Short mmCIF file of C-alpha atoms in Angstrom, two decimals:
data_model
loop_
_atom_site.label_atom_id
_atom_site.label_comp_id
_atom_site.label_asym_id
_atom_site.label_seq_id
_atom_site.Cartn_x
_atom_site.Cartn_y
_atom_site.Cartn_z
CA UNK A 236 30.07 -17.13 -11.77
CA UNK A 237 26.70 -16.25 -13.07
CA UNK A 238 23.51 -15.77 -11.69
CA UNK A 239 20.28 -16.67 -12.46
CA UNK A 240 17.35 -13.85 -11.92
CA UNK A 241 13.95 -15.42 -11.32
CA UNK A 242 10.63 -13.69 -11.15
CA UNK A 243 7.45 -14.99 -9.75
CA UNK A 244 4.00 -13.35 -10.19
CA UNK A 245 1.20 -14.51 -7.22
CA UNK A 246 -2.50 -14.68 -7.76
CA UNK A 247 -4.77 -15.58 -5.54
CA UNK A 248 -8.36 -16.79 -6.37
CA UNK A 249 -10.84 -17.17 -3.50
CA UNK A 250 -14.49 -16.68 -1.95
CA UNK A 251 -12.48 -14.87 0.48
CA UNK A 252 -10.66 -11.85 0.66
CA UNK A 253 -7.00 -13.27 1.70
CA UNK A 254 -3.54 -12.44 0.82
CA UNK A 255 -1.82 -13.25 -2.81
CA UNK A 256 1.31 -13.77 -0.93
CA UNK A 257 -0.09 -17.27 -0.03
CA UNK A 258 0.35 -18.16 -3.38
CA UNK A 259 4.05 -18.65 -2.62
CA UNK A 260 4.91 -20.89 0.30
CA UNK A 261 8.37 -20.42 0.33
CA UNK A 262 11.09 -18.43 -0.16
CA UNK A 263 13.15 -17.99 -3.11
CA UNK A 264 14.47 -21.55 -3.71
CA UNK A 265 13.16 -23.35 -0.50
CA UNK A 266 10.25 -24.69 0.94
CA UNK A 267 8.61 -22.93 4.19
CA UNK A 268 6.47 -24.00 6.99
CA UNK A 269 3.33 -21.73 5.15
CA UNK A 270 0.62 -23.62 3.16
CA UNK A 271 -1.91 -21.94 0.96
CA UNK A 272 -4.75 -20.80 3.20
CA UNK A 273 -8.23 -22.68 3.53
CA UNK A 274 -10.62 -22.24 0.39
CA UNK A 275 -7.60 -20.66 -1.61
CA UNK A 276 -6.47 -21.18 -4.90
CA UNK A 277 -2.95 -19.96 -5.84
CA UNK A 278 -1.47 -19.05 -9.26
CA UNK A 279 2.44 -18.59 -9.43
CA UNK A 280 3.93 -17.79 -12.86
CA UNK A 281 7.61 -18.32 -12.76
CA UNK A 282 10.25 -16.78 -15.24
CA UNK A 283 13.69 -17.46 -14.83
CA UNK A 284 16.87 -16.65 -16.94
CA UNK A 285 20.49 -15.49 -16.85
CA UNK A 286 21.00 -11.92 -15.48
CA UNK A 287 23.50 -11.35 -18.05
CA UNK A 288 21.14 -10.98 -20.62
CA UNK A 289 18.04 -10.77 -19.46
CA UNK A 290 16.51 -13.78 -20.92
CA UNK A 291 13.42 -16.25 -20.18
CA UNK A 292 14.94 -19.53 -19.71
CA UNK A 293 12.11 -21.54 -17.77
CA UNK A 294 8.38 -20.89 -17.83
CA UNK A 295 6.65 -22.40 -15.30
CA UNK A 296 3.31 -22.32 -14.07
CA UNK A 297 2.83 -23.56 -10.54
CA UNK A 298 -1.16 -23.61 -8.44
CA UNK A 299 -1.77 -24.42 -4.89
CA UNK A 300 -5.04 -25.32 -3.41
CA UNK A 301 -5.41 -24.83 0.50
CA UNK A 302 -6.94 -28.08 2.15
CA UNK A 303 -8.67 -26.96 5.51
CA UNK A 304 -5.75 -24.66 7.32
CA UNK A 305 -3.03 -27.17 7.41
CA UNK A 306 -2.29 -28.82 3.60
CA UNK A 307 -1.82 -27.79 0.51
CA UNK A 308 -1.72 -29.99 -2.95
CA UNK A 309 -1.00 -28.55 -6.35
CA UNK A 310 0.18 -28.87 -9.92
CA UNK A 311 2.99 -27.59 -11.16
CA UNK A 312 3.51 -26.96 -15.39
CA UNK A 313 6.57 -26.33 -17.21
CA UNK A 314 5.94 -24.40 -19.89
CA UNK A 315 9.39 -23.86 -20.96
CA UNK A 316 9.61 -25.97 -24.43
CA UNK A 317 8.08 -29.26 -26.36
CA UNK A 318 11.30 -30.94 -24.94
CA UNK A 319 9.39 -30.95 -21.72
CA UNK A 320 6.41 -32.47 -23.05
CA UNK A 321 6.36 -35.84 -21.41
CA UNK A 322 6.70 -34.26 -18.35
CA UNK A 323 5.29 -31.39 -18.11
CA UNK A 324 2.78 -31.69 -15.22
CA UNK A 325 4.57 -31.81 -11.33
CA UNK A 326 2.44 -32.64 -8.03
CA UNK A 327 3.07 -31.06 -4.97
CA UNK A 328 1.84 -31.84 -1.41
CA UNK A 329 2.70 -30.33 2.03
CA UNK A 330 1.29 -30.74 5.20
CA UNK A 331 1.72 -28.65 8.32
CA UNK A 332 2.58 -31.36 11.56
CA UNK A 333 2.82 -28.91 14.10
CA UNK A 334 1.80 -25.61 14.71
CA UNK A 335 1.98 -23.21 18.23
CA UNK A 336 1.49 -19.50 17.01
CA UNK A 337 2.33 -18.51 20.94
CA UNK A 338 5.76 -19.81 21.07
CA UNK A 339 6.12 -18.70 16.61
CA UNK A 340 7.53 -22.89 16.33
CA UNK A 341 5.97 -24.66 13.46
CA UNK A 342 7.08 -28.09 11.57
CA UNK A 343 5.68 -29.19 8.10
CA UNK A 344 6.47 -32.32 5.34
CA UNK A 345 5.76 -32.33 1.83
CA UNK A 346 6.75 -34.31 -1.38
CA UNK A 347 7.64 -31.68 -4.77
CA UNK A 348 8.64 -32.11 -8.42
CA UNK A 349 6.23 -35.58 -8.24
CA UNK A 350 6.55 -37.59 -11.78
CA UNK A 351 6.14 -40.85 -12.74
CA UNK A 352 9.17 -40.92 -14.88
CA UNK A 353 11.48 -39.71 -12.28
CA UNK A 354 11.50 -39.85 -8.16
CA UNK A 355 10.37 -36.78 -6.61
CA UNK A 356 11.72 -34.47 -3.40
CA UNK A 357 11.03 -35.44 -0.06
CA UNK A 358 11.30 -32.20 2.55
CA UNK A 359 11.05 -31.51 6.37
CA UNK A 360 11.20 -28.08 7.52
CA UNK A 361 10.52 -26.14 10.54
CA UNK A 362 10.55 -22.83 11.53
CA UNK A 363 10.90 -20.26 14.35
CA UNK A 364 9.92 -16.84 14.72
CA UNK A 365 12.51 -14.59 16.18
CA UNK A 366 10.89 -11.38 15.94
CA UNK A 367 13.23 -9.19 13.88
CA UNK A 368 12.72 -12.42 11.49
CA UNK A 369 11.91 -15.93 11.08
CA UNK A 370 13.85 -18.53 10.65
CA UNK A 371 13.06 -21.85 8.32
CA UNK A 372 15.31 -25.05 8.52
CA UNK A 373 15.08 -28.48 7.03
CA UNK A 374 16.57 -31.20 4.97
CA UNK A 375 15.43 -33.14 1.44
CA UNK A 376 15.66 -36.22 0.25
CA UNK A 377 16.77 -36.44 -3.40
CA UNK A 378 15.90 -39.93 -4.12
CA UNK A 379 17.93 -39.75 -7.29
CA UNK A 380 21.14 -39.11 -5.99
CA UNK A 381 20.76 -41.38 -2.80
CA UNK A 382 21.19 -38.31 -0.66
CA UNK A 383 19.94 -35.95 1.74
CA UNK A 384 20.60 -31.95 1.36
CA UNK A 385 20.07 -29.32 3.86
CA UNK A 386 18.61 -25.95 4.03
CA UNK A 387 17.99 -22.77 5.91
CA UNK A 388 16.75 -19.62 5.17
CA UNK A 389 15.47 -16.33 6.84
CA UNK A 390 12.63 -13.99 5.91
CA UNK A 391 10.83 -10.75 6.95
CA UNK A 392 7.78 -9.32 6.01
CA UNK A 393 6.55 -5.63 6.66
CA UNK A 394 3.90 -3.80 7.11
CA UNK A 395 4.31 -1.72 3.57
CA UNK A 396 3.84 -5.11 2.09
CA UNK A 397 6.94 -5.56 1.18
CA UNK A 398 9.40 -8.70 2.44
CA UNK A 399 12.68 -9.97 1.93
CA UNK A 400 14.52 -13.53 2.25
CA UNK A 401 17.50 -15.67 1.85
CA UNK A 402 17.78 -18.88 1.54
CA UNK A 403 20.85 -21.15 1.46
CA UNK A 404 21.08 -25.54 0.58
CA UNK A 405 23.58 -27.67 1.18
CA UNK A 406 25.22 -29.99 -2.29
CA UNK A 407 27.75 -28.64 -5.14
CA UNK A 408 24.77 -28.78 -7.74
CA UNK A 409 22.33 -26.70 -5.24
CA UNK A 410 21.97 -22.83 -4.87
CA UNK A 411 22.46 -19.62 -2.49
CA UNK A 412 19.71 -17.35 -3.16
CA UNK A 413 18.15 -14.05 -1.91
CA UNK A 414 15.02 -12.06 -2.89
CA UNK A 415 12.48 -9.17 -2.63
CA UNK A 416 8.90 -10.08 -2.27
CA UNK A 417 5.78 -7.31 -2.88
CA UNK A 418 2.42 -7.51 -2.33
CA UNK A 419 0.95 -4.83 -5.30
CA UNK A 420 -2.78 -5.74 -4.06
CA UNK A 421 -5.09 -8.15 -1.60
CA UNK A 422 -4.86 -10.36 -4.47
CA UNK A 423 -1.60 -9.94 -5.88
CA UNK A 424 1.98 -10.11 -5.72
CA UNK A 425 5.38 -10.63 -6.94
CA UNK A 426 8.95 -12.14 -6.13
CA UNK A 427 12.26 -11.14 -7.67
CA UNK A 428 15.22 -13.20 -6.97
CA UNK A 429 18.56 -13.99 -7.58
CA UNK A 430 20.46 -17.67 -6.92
CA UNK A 431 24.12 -18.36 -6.66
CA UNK A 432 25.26 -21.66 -7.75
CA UNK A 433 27.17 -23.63 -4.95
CA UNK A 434 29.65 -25.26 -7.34
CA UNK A 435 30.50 -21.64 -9.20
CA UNK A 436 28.58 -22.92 -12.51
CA UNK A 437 25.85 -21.53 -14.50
CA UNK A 438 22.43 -20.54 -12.76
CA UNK A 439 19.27 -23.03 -13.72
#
């Protein structure tokens, strides 16, 4: 079984002085209840390759913009060859439906990997905050296959600025993944991951 290493670099761009780890509103392979903050514009750069050799397999360049304190929209750019030419640009969308910071239980819905030559992912996730860590849960829809796919995941952030998470979905052709998150600066920060292939095959 191989794995695939990925490694995301986080910029954030704002009037205000907010976290880079916003940049990233999810955890290694699945999507989170988090959504870029108000007046916040993201920048993710995304390498990904085989462990094994240490290669760059995928380029892609994904933004976020934060919509008041509860949506999110961006474009997404693959990068990784002219073969992905004519369809190179991805929209993105989530929006938070329920929120209660008191009791740490939030619920959010978003579309990814939009493109008008093929159907995109429908999500629902929600999430809980246990204290020693949170916990993220949710389904998609892969239009595609006719199917729905779960997920869950955990994550926990410290004060260092460091954070770690797992993440697990549901499907032969989906992944197990787990990574290390750092925040170098106010402004920036950086994921590196790894992802297990559910049906023992080769990492994406």
């Amino acid at each position: 079984m191989r794995r695939a290493l990925v490694l995301a670099l986080c910029l954030a761009a704002s009037a205000w002085a907010l976290p880079a780890a916003a940049c990233y509103t999810g955890l290694v392979l699945i999507p989170t209840t988090d959504v870029t903050p108000a007046y916040t514009w993201a920048v993710d750069l995304q390498y990904q390759g085989y462990s094994a050799a240490f290669r760059t397999d995928a380029l892609i360049l994904n933004t976020e913009v934060g919509i008041m304190d509860r949506a999110e929209i961006g474009l997404d750019f693959d990068l990784t060859s002219e073969a992905h030419a004519d369809r190179r640009a991805l929209f993105n969308a989530k929006l938070v439906l329920y929120r209660n910071p008191e009791s740490g239980v939030a619920l959010a819905a978003g579309l990814t990997n939009y493109h008008t030559r093929f159907a995109p992912v429908a999500y629902l996730v929600g999430s809980k905050d246990l204290g020693a860590f949170r916990l993220q849960a949710g389904a998609q829809y892969d239009r595609d296959a006719s199917r729905w796919d779960g997920f869950v995941g955990l994550d926990r952030s410290f004060e260092s600025g460091w954070s770690v998470m797992a993440d697990y979905t549901t499907g032969e052709e989906n992944f197990a993944s787990a990574g290390i998150g750092w925040q170098a600066a106010e402004r920036l920060g950086s994921l590196l991951g790894a992802q297990w292939p559910n049906g023992g095959g080769p990492g994406v």
